[in-house]
Amino acid sequence: MNTVLAAEAGDTTARNLTITLFLIFVAITLAITVWASRQTKTATDFYAGGRSFSGFQNGMAIGGDYMSAASFLGIAGLIALYGYDGFLYSIGFLVAWLVALLLVAELLRNSGRYTMADVLAFRMRQRPVRTAAAVSTITVSIFYLLAQMVGAGALVALLLGIRPGTTFLGMDADAAKIATIIMVGALMIIYVTVGGMKGTTYVQIVKAFLLMSGAVVMTVLVLAKYKFNLSSLLGDAASSSGKGAAFLEPGLRYGVEVAGNSTQTFYNKMDLLSLGIALVLGTAGLPHILIRFYTVPTAKAARKSVLWAIGIIGTFYLLTLALGFGAAALVGGESITAQDKAGNTAAPQLAQALGVDFLGGDLGGATLLAVIAAVAFATILAVVAGLTLASSSSLAHDFYANVLKNGQASERQEVNVARISALVIGAISIALSIFAQSLNVAFLVALAFAVAASGNLPAILYSLFWKRFNTSGAVWAIYGGLLAAVVLVFFSPVVSGAPTAMFPEHDWHWFPLSNPGLISIPFGFLCGWIGTLISRERDDAKYAELEVRSLTGAGAH
């Protein structure tokens, strides 16, 4: 009886501590947002933060944007449940930055103004290209937003100590998750509508610092627990996972060989290849990352910000190894899946276990859990703000100002439409997230990467590097790649026909792969090529101007 009371007291302490820390973070970020709103006077301030950030500041903000709930919660969970195979995400996300640095970052900064479509529409007909770019930006952002919201829902049940059969403020675990998703959505709408890019960037810088600090502390504690002996950590992780030596070898989740079924084995291996392609090529097409290059004053600062981002993100992904294997060793696969089937709570559960060991008793566990959980919430809030800003900016600047108003909208009208767009996109994301709670957040982000690489990347690369490319090609590339990716996801085991699908009780899937990248990315490039060749439109002079501008920055805004 005393043990039960002590556990309940520990739960209450953890709950109160978590809520307090979370409210402190929200109060600080809201204060930053209100301060930023007073500095936001023009459209350039709202969309690009007045181009006033240094390379280091922007690198921190890119890191804050990129190290999402998928990185912290999803990857740690995948490594904790699938060992070696979970680390594939860390490698893919990191290598993707080399593509962004070498092919996109500086050229985009030099050529554009506020959105990805500024580059695409530079030498083409404005209306069709900007409409396509706005549709693509919103689609990718909503996929990505789903991942963050699902992460928030998974966290809250753990943080508030809501287990099957228990309630909090009259809510069971499912109701509490939905309430959290709605609350996170409301906060992200406030950050964007009030603070614009300046407020969002400062929130991301604060969050990047907190997340790196939290990950470093947890990594040091995990290694200290094993006296900095990596082999004993990996050995413990393998035995606690219930998978034995297979935990440290490839093939637990991806490329699984199915005895007696060569077809399924082939599909499994293709799925692994598809995931790898989507992760590596996706970053260079992500709208919320691309608009970050417009917040710096020069091309040199854009390059520097990507280098800082690679350093910060690379260090963080190395730390996810310790977090994932540490969670497998100290929490165990069964305990992780009992709390969240997709493994999204592995990192906070590890924090709780480390707190019990190093800070003493349930209170120590509750304290470290509260700190790490508040950091995870900070992560989610910062990333959803960046995503909502990217999609609302595209809707206002590309579709409203340049398509509906034919470039005649005033700055004030444009910014007002961006704020209304943030509200609408936030509402759609909240509604969809409620249905996607059974999916791993890193896995959801991989789908967003596939959609970005299928529609946006072919159009961007062709536009920057192919003289013959034209309006027809851009529209075909964006819509072709986008439609292929979304249709294949809809008819894949992700949505139906599998125990972990969004609709597990239904089955309409016919596409065998979980990630569409292997088919949809080449299809996007093919559509862009065909669309270009069937149109006679060509403007070599405009391409030459874009080439000079992208390489030198001459004429950049």
Coordinates of C-alpha atoms in Angstrom, one line a residue:
M1 CA 0.0 0.0 0.0
N2 CA 2.8 2.4 0.9
T3 CA 4.6 1.6 -2.3
V4 CA 1.5 2.4 -4.3
L5 CA 1.0 5.7 -2.4
A6 CA 4.7 6.6 -3.0
A7 CA 4.3 5.8 -6.7
E8 CA 1.2 8.0 -6.9
A9 CA 3.0 10.8 -5.1
G10 CA 5.9 10.5 -7.5
D11 CA 3.5 10.6 -10.4
T12 CA 1.8 13.8 -9.0
T13 CA 5.2 15.4 -8.5
A14 CA 6.3 14.6 -12.0
R15 CA 3.0 15.8 -13.4
N16 CA 3.2 19.2 -11.6
L17 CA 6.9 19.6 -12.4
T18 CA 6.3 18.9 -16.1
I19 CA 3.3 21.2 -16.4
T20 CA 5.3 24.0 -14.6
L21 CA 8.3 23.7 -16.8
F22 CA 6.2 23.5 -19.9
L23 CA 4.3 26.6 -18.9
I24 CA 7.6 28.5 -18.2
F25 CA 8.8 27.6 -21.7
V26 CA 5.5 28.6 -23.3
A27 CA 5.6 31.9 -21.4
I28 CA 9.2 32.7 -22.5
T29 CA 8.4 31.9 -26.1
L30 CA 5.2 33.9 -26.2
A31 CA 7.2 36.8 -24.7
I32 CA 9.7 36.4 -27.6
T33 CA 6.8 36.3 -30.1
V34 CA 5.2 39.4 -28.8
W35 CA 8.6 41.3 -28.8
A36 CA 9.2 40.1 -32.4
S37 CA 5.7 41.3 -33.4
R38 CA 6.8 44.8 -32.5
Q39 CA 9.8 44.5 -34.8
T40 CA 7.7 43.0 -37.7
K41 CA 6.6 46.0 -39.8
T42 CA 7.0 44.9 -43.4
A43 CA 6.4 41.8 -45.5
T44 CA 10.2 41.2 -45.5
D45 CA 10.1 41.2 -41.7
F46 CA 7.2 38.7 -41.6
Y47 CA 8.5 36.3 -44.3
A48 CA 12.3 36.6 -43.9
G49 CA 12.9 38.2 -40.5
G50 CA 14.2 41.4 -42.2
R51 CA 17.1 39.3 -43.5
S52 CA 18.9 40.3 -40.3
F53 CA 20.2 36.9 -38.9
S54 CA 23.8 35.9 -38.9
G55 CA 25.1 32.6 -40.3
F56 CA 25.5 31.2 -36.8
Q57 CA 22.0 32.3 -35.7
N58 CA 20.4 30.9 -38.9
G59 CA 22.4 27.7 -38.5
M60 CA 21.0 27.3 -35.0
A61 CA 17.5 28.0 -36.3
I62 CA 17.9 25.5 -39.2
G63 CA 19.0 23.0 -36.6
G64 CA 16.0 23.9 -34.5
D65 CA 13.8 23.5 -37.5
Y66 CA 15.3 20.2 -38.6
M67 CA 15.8 18.4 -35.2
S68 CA 12.1 17.8 -34.9
A69 CA 10.1 15.5 -32.7
A70 CA 10.9 12.9 -35.4
S71 CA 14.6 13.2 -34.6
F72 CA 14.4 13.3 -30.9
L73 CA 11.4 11.0 -30.2
G74 CA 11.0 9.0 -33.4
I75 CA 14.7 8.0 -34.1
A76 CA 15.4 7.2 -30.5
G77 CA 12.3 5.0 -30.5
L78 CA 13.2 3.3 -33.7
I79 CA 16.8 2.6 -32.5
A80 CA 15.4 1.4 -29.1
L81 CA 13.0 -1.1 -30.8
Y82 CA 15.0 -2.1 -34.0
G83 CA 18.6 -1.4 -33.1
Y84 CA 20.8 -1.1 -36.1
D85 CA 18.0 -0.5 -38.6
G86 CA 16.7 2.5 -36.6
F87 CA 20.0 4.3 -37.1
L88 CA 19.4 4.4 -40.8
Y89 CA 17.2 7.5 -40.3
S90 CA 20.0 9.3 -38.5
I91 CA 22.4 8.6 -41.4
G92 CA 19.8 9.6 -44.0
F93 CA 18.8 12.8 -42.4
L94 CA 22.5 13.9 -42.0
V95 CA 23.7 12.9 -45.5
A96 CA 20.7 14.9 -46.9
W97 CA 22.4 18.1 -45.8
L98 CA 25.2 17.6 -48.2
V99 CA 22.7 17.7 -51.1
A100 CA 21.2 20.8 -49.7
L101 CA 24.6 22.5 -49.2
L102 CA 26.1 21.6 -52.6
L103 CA 23.1 22.0 -54.9
V104 CA 20.5 24.3 -53.3
A105 CA 21.4 26.6 -50.4
E106 CA 23.5 29.4 -51.9
L107 CA 21.8 29.4 -55.3
L108 CA 18.3 29.6 -53.8
R109 CA 19.4 32.5 -51.5
N110 CA 20.7 34.4 -54.4
S111 CA 17.8 33.8 -56.7
G112 CA 14.7 34.1 -54.6
R113 CA 12.9 36.5 -52.2
Y114 CA 10.5 34.8 -49.8
T115 CA 9.4 31.4 -51.1
M116 CA 10.6 28.5 -53.2
A117 CA 8.2 29.6 -56.0
D118 CA 10.2 32.9 -56.4
V119 CA 13.0 30.9 -58.0
L120 CA 10.7 28.6 -60.0
A121 CA 8.6 31.5 -61.4
F122 CA 11.6 33.7 -62.2
R123 CA 11.8 32.7 -65.9
M124 CA 8.3 31.2 -66.3
R125 CA 4.7 32.2 -66.4
Q126 CA 3.8 33.2 -62.8
R127 CA 0.3 31.9 -62.3
P128 CA 0.6 28.2 -63.1
V129 CA 4.0 27.8 -61.5
R130 CA 3.1 29.6 -58.3
T131 CA -0.2 27.8 -57.9
A132 CA 1.6 24.4 -58.2
A133 CA 4.3 25.5 -55.8
A134 CA 1.7 26.6 -53.2
V135 CA -0.2 23.3 -53.5
S136 CA 3.1 21.3 -53.1
T137 CA 4.3 23.4 -50.1
I138 CA 1.1 23.0 -48.2
T139 CA 0.9 19.2 -48.9
V140 CA 4.5 18.6 -47.7
S141 CA 4.0 20.9 -44.6
I142 CA 0.8 19.0 -43.6
F143 CA 2.6 15.6 -43.8
Y144 CA 5.4 17.0 -41.6
L145 CA 3.0 18.7 -39.2
L146 CA 1.3 15.4 -38.7
A147 CA 4.5 13.9 -37.3
Q148 CA 5.0 16.7 -34.8
M149 CA 1.4 16.6 -33.6
V150 CA 1.4 12.8 -33.2
G151 CA 4.7 13.2 -31.2
A152 CA 3.0 15.8 -28.9
G153 CA 0.0 13.4 -28.3
A154 CA 2.3 10.5 -27.5
L155 CA 4.3 12.6 -25.0
V156 CA 1.4 13.9 -23.1
A157 CA 0.1 10.6 -21.9
L158 CA 3.5 9.7 -20.5
L159 CA 4.1 13.1 -19.0
L160 CA 0.8 13.3 -17.2
G161 CA 1.1 9.7 -16.0
I162 CA -2.0 8.7 -17.8
R163 CA -2.0 4.9 -18.2
P164 CA -4.8 2.6 -19.2
G165 CA -7.6 2.9 -16.6
T166 CA -6.4 6.2 -15.2
T167 CA -7.5 9.7 -16.0
F168 CA -6.4 13.3 -15.8
L169 CA -8.9 16.1 -15.3
G170 CA -11.6 13.6 -16.3
M171 CA -9.8 12.6 -19.5
D172 CA -8.5 9.2 -20.4
A173 CA -5.2 8.8 -22.4
D174 CA -6.9 9.1 -25.8
A175 CA -8.9 12.2 -24.9
A176 CA -5.7 13.8 -23.3
K177 CA -3.7 13.1 -26.6
I178 CA -6.4 14.8 -28.6
A179 CA -6.6 17.8 -26.2
T180 CA -2.8 18.1 -26.5
I181 CA -2.8 18.1 -30.3
I182 CA -5.4 20.9 -30.2
M183 CA -3.4 22.9 -27.7
V184 CA -0.1 22.5 -29.7
G185 CA -2.0 23.5 -32.9
A186 CA -3.4 26.6 -31.1
L187 CA 0.1 27.7 -29.9
M188 CA 1.7 27.3 -33.3
I189 CA -0.9 29.4 -34.9
I190 CA -0.2 32.2 -32.3
Y191 CA 3.6 32.0 -32.9
V192 CA 3.1 32.4 -36.6
T193 CA 0.3 35.0 -36.8
V194 CA 1.8 37.2 -34.1
G195 CA 5.6 36.8 -34.4
G196 CA 6.2 36.0 -38.1
M197 CA 9.6 34.8 -39.1
K198 CA 11.5 36.8 -36.4
G199 CA 9.5 35.3 -33.6
T200 CA 9.7 31.8 -35.1
T201 CA 13.4 32.0 -35.6
Y202 CA 14.2 33.1 -32.0
V203 CA 11.9 30.3 -30.7
Q204 CA 13.9 27.8 -32.9
I205 CA 17.3 29.1 -31.6
V206 CA 16.2 28.7 -28.0
K207 CA 14.8 25.3 -28.7
A208 CA 18.0 24.1 -30.5
F209 CA 20.0 25.1 -27.5
L210 CA 17.7 23.3 -25.1
L211 CA 17.5 20.1 -27.2
M212 CA 21.3 19.8 -27.7
S213 CA 21.8 20.4 -23.9
G214 CA 19.2 17.8 -23.0
A215 CA 20.6 15.2 -25.5
V216 CA 24.2 15.8 -24.3
V217 CA 23.2 15.4 -20.6
M218 CA 21.3 12.2 -21.3
T219 CA 24.2 10.8 -23.4
V220 CA 26.8 11.5 -20.7
L221 CA 24.6 9.8 -18.1
V222 CA 24.0 6.7 -20.3
L223 CA 27.7 6.4 -20.9
A224 CA 28.5 7.0 -17.3
K225 CA 26.1 4.3 -16.3
Y226 CA 28.2 1.9 -18.3
K227 CA 31.6 3.5 -17.3
F228 CA 32.0 4.7 -20.9
N229 CA 32.2 1.1 -22.1
L230 CA 30.3 1.0 -25.4
S231 CA 30.4 -2.8 -25.8
S232 CA 28.7 -3.4 -22.5
L233 CA 26.0 -0.8 -23.4
L234 CA 25.3 -2.5 -26.8
G235 CA 25.4 -6.0 -25.1
D236 CA 22.8 -4.9 -22.5
A237 CA 20.7 -3.2 -25.2
A238 CA 20.6 -6.4 -27.3
S239 CA 19.7 -8.6 -24.4
S240 CA 17.0 -6.2 -23.0
S241 CA 15.5 -5.8 -26.4
G242 CA 14.3 -9.4 -26.6
K243 CA 15.9 -9.7 -30.1
G244 CA 19.3 -10.9 -29.0
A245 CA 22.3 -10.5 -31.4
A246 CA 19.9 -9.7 -34.3
F247 CA 19.3 -6.3 -32.6
L248 CA 22.8 -5.2 -33.6
E249 CA 22.6 -6.4 -37.2
P250 CA 20.7 -5.1 -40.2
G251 CA 17.4 -6.7 -41.1
L252 CA 15.1 -6.4 -38.1
R253 CA 12.8 -3.7 -39.7
Y254 CA 14.1 -3.0 -43.2
G255 CA 15.2 -5.5 -45.9
V256 CA 13.8 -8.4 -43.8
E257 CA 14.3 -11.8 -45.5
V258 CA 11.1 -13.8 -45.4
A259 CA 11.8 -17.5 -45.6
G260 CA 10.1 -19.1 -48.6
N261 CA 8.7 -15.9 -49.9
S262 CA 11.1 -14.3 -52.4
T263 CA 8.5 -11.7 -53.5
Q264 CA 8.1 -10.2 -50.0
T265 CA 11.8 -10.3 -49.5
F266 CA 12.3 -8.3 -52.7
Y267 CA 9.7 -5.8 -51.6
N268 CA 11.3 -5.4 -48.2
K269 CA 14.7 -4.7 -49.8
M270 CA 13.1 -2.2 -52.2
D271 CA 11.4 -0.5 -49.3
L272 CA 14.8 0.1 -47.6
L273 CA 16.2 1.5 -50.9
S274 CA 13.1 3.7 -51.2
L275 CA 13.5 5.1 -47.7
G276 CA 17.2 5.9 -48.2
I277 CA 16.5 7.8 -51.5
A278 CA 13.6 9.8 -49.9
L279 CA 15.7 10.7 -46.8
V280 CA 18.8 11.8 -48.8
L281 CA 17.0 13.8 -51.4
G282 CA 14.1 15.1 -49.3
T283 CA 15.8 17.9 -47.3
A284 CA 16.6 19.9 -50.4
G285 CA 12.9 20.1 -51.3
L286 CA 11.5 20.9 -47.8
P287 CA 9.7 24.3 -47.9
H288 CA 10.3 25.2 -44.3
I289 CA 14.0 24.5 -44.6
L290 CA 14.3 26.3 -48.0
I291 CA 12.7 29.6 -46.7
R292 CA 15.4 29.7 -43.9
F293 CA 18.0 30.6 -46.6
Y294 CA 16.2 33.9 -47.2
T295 CA 16.6 35.1 -43.6
V296 CA 20.4 35.9 -44.0
P297 CA 21.8 39.1 -45.7
T298 CA 24.3 37.4 -48.0
A299 CA 25.1 34.2 -49.9
K300 CA 28.2 33.8 -47.7
A301 CA 26.0 33.8 -44.6
A302 CA 23.7 31.2 -46.3
R303 CA 26.7 28.9 -46.8
K304 CA 27.9 29.5 -43.3
S305 CA 24.5 28.8 -41.8
V306 CA 24.4 25.4 -43.6
L307 CA 27.8 24.5 -42.3
W308 CA 26.8 25.4 -38.7
A309 CA 23.6 23.4 -39.2
I310 CA 25.5 20.3 -40.4
G311 CA 27.8 20.6 -37.3
I312 CA 24.9 20.9 -34.9
I313 CA 22.7 18.3 -36.6
G314 CA 25.6 15.9 -37.1
T315 CA 26.5 16.0 -33.4
F316 CA 22.8 15.5 -32.4
Y317 CA 22.3 12.5 -34.6
L318 CA 25.4 10.8 -33.1
L319 CA 23.8 11.4 -29.7
T320 CA 20.6 9.6 -30.8
L321 CA 22.7 6.4 -30.9
A322 CA 23.3 6.6 -27.2
L323 CA 19.7 7.6 -26.5
G324 CA 18.2 4.8 -28.6
F325 CA 20.5 2.0 -27.3
G326 CA 20.4 3.5 -23.8
A327 CA 16.6 3.2 -23.9
A328 CA 16.8 -0.4 -25.1
A329 CA 19.2 -1.3 -22.3
L330 CA 17.7 0.6 -19.4
V331 CA 14.0 0.7 -20.2
G332 CA 13.5 -2.4 -22.4
G333 CA 11.5 -2.9 -25.6
E334 CA 8.4 -4.2 -23.7
S335 CA 8.1 -1.2 -21.4
I336 CA 8.5 1.2 -24.4
T337 CA 5.8 -0.4 -26.5
A338 CA 3.5 -0.8 -23.5
Q339 CA 3.6 3.0 -23.2
D340 CA 3.5 3.8 -27.0
K341 CA 3.3 1.1 -29.7
A342 CA 5.4 3.1 -32.2
G343 CA 8.2 3.8 -29.6
N344 CA 7.8 7.6 -29.6
T345 CA 8.3 7.8 -25.8
A346 CA 11.6 5.9 -25.6
A347 CA 13.7 9.1 -24.9
P348 CA 11.5 10.5 -22.1
Q349 CA 11.2 7.0 -20.6
L350 CA 15.1 6.8 -20.7
A351 CA 15.2 10.2 -18.9
Q352 CA 13.0 8.8 -16.2
A353 CA 15.2 5.7 -15.7
L354 CA 18.4 7.8 -15.6
G355 CA 16.8 10.2 -13.1
V356 CA 16.0 7.4 -10.8
D357 CA 19.6 6.1 -11.0
F358 CA 21.5 9.3 -10.8
L359 CA 19.2 11.7 -8.9
G360 CA 17.8 9.2 -6.5
G361 CA 14.3 7.6 -6.3
D362 CA 11.0 8.5 -8.0
L363 CA 11.5 12.2 -7.5
G364 CA 14.8 12.2 -9.4
G365 CA 13.1 10.2 -12.2
A366 CA 10.2 12.6 -12.2
T367 CA 12.6 15.7 -12.4
L368 CA 14.7 14.5 -15.3
L369 CA 11.5 13.2 -17.1
A370 CA 9.9 16.7 -16.7
V371 CA 13.0 18.5 -18.0
I372 CA 13.4 16.3 -21.1
A373 CA 9.6 16.3 -21.8
A374 CA 9.5 20.1 -21.6
V375 CA 12.5 20.1 -24.1
A376 CA 10.5 17.7 -26.4
F377 CA 7.5 20.0 -26.2
A378 CA 9.7 22.9 -27.1
T379 CA 11.0 20.9 -30.1
I380 CA 7.5 20.3 -31.3
L381 CA 6.3 23.9 -30.9
A382 CA 9.3 25.4 -32.7
V383 CA 9.0 23.0 -35.7
V384 CA 5.3 23.3 -36.1
A385 CA 5.7 27.1 -36.1
G386 CA 8.3 26.9 -38.9
L387 CA 6.2 24.6 -41.0
T388 CA 3.0 26.7 -40.6
L389 CA 5.0 29.8 -41.5
A390 CA 6.3 28.1 -44.7
S391 CA 2.9 27.0 -45.9
S392 CA 1.0 30.2 -45.0
S393 CA 3.8 32.3 -46.6
S394 CA 3.4 30.3 -49.8
L395 CA -0.4 30.6 -49.8
A396 CA -0.3 34.3 -49.2
H397 CA 2.8 35.4 -51.3
D398 CA 2.5 32.9 -54.2
F399 CA -1.2 32.1 -54.5
Y400 CA -3.0 35.2 -53.2
A401 CA -0.6 38.0 -54.1
N402 CA 0.8 36.7 -57.4
V403 CA -2.1 34.5 -58.7
L404 CA -5.3 35.9 -57.5
K405 CA -4.2 39.6 -57.3
N406 CA -1.7 39.3 -60.2
G407 CA 1.0 41.0 -58.1
Q408 CA -1.2 44.0 -57.2
A409 CA -1.7 43.1 -53.5
S410 CA -0.3 45.5 -50.9
E411 CA 2.2 44.2 -48.3
R412 CA -0.4 44.6 -45.5
Q413 CA -3.0 42.6 -47.4
E414 CA -0.4 39.9 -48.1
V415 CA 0.6 39.5 -44.5
N416 CA -3.0 39.5 -43.3
V417 CA -3.8 36.6 -45.7
A418 CA -0.7 34.8 -44.4
R419 CA -2.0 35.0 -40.9
I420 CA -5.5 33.7 -41.9
S421 CA -3.8 30.9 -43.9
A422 CA -1.9 29.9 -40.8
L423 CA -5.2 29.5 -38.9
V424 CA -6.7 27.3 -41.7
I425 CA -3.6 25.1 -42.1
G426 CA -3.3 24.7 -38.3
A427 CA -6.9 23.5 -38.2
I428 CA -6.5 21.0 -41.0
S429 CA -3.3 19.6 -39.3
I430 CA -5.1 19.2 -36.0
A431 CA -7.9 17.3 -37.6
L432 CA -5.6 14.9 -39.6
S433 CA -3.3 14.3 -36.6
I434 CA -6.1 12.8 -34.5
F435 CA -6.3 9.9 -37.0
A436 CA -2.5 9.3 -37.4
Q437 CA -1.6 8.6 -33.7
S438 CA -0.6 4.9 -34.3
L439 CA 2.3 5.8 -36.6
N440 CA 5.9 6.4 -35.6
V441 CA 6.8 10.1 -36.0
A442 CA 10.2 9.5 -37.8
F443 CA 8.3 7.3 -40.2
L444 CA 5.8 10.0 -40.9
V445 CA 8.6 12.5 -41.6
A446 CA 10.1 10.1 -44.1
L447 CA 6.8 10.3 -46.0
A448 CA 7.0 14.1 -46.0
F449 CA 10.6 13.8 -47.3
A450 CA 9.4 11.5 -50.1
V451 CA 6.7 14.0 -51.1
A452 CA 9.1 16.9 -51.1
A453 CA 11.7 15.0 -53.1
S454 CA 9.1 13.9 -55.7
G455 CA 7.5 17.3 -56.4
N456 CA 9.7 20.1 -55.3
L457 CA 13.2 18.9 -55.9
P458 CA 12.9 18.1 -59.7
A459 CA 11.4 21.5 -60.3
I460 CA 14.1 23.3 -58.3
L461 CA 17.1 21.4 -59.9
Y462 CA 15.7 21.7 -63.4
S463 CA 15.0 25.4 -62.9
L464 CA 18.5 26.1 -61.7
F465 CA 20.5 23.9 -64.0
W466 CA 18.5 23.2 -67.2
K467 CA 18.4 26.0 -69.8
R468 CA 15.5 24.3 -71.8
F469 CA 13.2 24.0 -68.7
N470 CA 9.9 25.9 -69.0
T471 CA 6.5 26.5 -67.4
S472 CA 5.0 23.3 -68.6
G473 CA 7.9 21.3 -67.3
A474 CA 7.7 22.9 -63.8
V475 CA 4.0 22.3 -63.5
W476 CA 4.3 18.7 -64.7
A477 CA 7.2 18.0 -62.4
I478 CA 5.4 19.4 -59.3
Y479 CA 2.0 17.9 -59.9
G480 CA 3.3 14.7 -61.3
G481 CA 5.7 14.0 -58.5
L482 CA 3.3 15.2 -55.8
L483 CA 0.4 13.1 -57.1
A484 CA 2.5 10.0 -57.5
A485 CA 3.8 10.2 -54.0
V486 CA 0.4 11.0 -52.3
V487 CA -1.5 8.3 -54.3
L488 CA 1.1 5.7 -53.6
V489 CA 1.1 6.5 -49.9
F490 CA -2.7 6.3 -49.8
F491 CA -2.7 2.8 -51.4
S492 CA 0.3 1.6 -49.3
P493 CA 0.3 -0.4 -46.0
V494 CA 0.8 2.9 -44.2
V495 CA -2.9 3.9 -44.6
S496 CA -4.6 0.4 -44.6
G497 CA -4.0 -3.3 -44.5
A498 CA -1.5 -3.5 -41.7
P499 CA -1.7 -3.6 -37.9
T500 CA 0.1 -0.3 -37.6
A501 CA -1.8 1.5 -40.4
M502 CA -3.9 4.6 -40.0
F503 CA -7.0 2.5 -40.7
P504 CA -6.0 -1.0 -39.6
E505 CA -9.5 -2.4 -39.8
H506 CA -9.7 -1.7 -43.5
D507 CA -7.6 -2.9 -46.4
W508 CA -7.5 -1.2 -49.8
H509 CA -3.7 -1.2 -50.3
W510 CA -2.1 -2.5 -53.5
F511 CA 1.2 -0.7 -53.5
P512 CA 3.6 -3.0 -51.5
L513 CA 6.2 -0.4 -50.3
S514 CA 5.8 1.8 -47.2
N515 CA 7.8 4.7 -48.7
P516 CA 6.9 5.8 -52.3
G517 CA 10.3 7.5 -53.0
L518 CA 11.7 4.8 -55.2
I519 CA 8.9 5.2 -57.7
S520 CA 7.6 8.8 -57.2
I521 CA 11.0 10.6 -57.2
P522 CA 12.1 9.4 -60.6
F523 CA 8.5 9.9 -61.8
G524 CA 8.7 13.5 -60.8
F525 CA 11.9 14.0 -62.8
L526 CA 10.4 12.2 -65.8
C527 CA 7.3 14.3 -65.7
G528 CA 9.4 17.5 -65.6
W529 CA 11.4 16.3 -68.6
I530 CA 8.3 15.3 -70.7
G531 CA 6.4 18.4 -69.7
T532 CA 9.4 20.6 -70.9
L533 CA 9.8 18.8 -74.3
I534 CA 6.1 19.0 -75.2
S535 CA 6.1 22.8 -74.9
R536 CA 8.0 25.1 -77.3
E537 CA 8.3 27.8 -74.7
R538 CA 12.0 28.8 -74.1
D539 CA 13.7 31.9 -72.8
D540 CA 17.5 31.5 -72.9
A541 CA 18.1 35.2 -71.9
K542 CA 16.0 34.8 -68.8
Y543 CA 17.9 31.6 -67.9
A544 CA 21.3 33.4 -68.4
E545 CA 20.0 36.1 -66.0
L546 CA 19.0 33.5 -63.4
E547 CA 22.3 31.7 -63.8
V548 CA 24.3 35.0 -63.1
R549 CA 22.0 35.9 -60.2
S550 CA 22.2 32.4 -58.6
L551 CA 26.0 32.2 -58.9
T552 CA 26.9 35.8 -57.9
G553 CA 23.9 37.2 -56.0
A554 CA 23.7 40.2 -58.3
G555 CA 20.2 41.6 -58.1
A556 CA 19.2 39.5 -55.1
H557 CA 16.7 41.1 -52.8

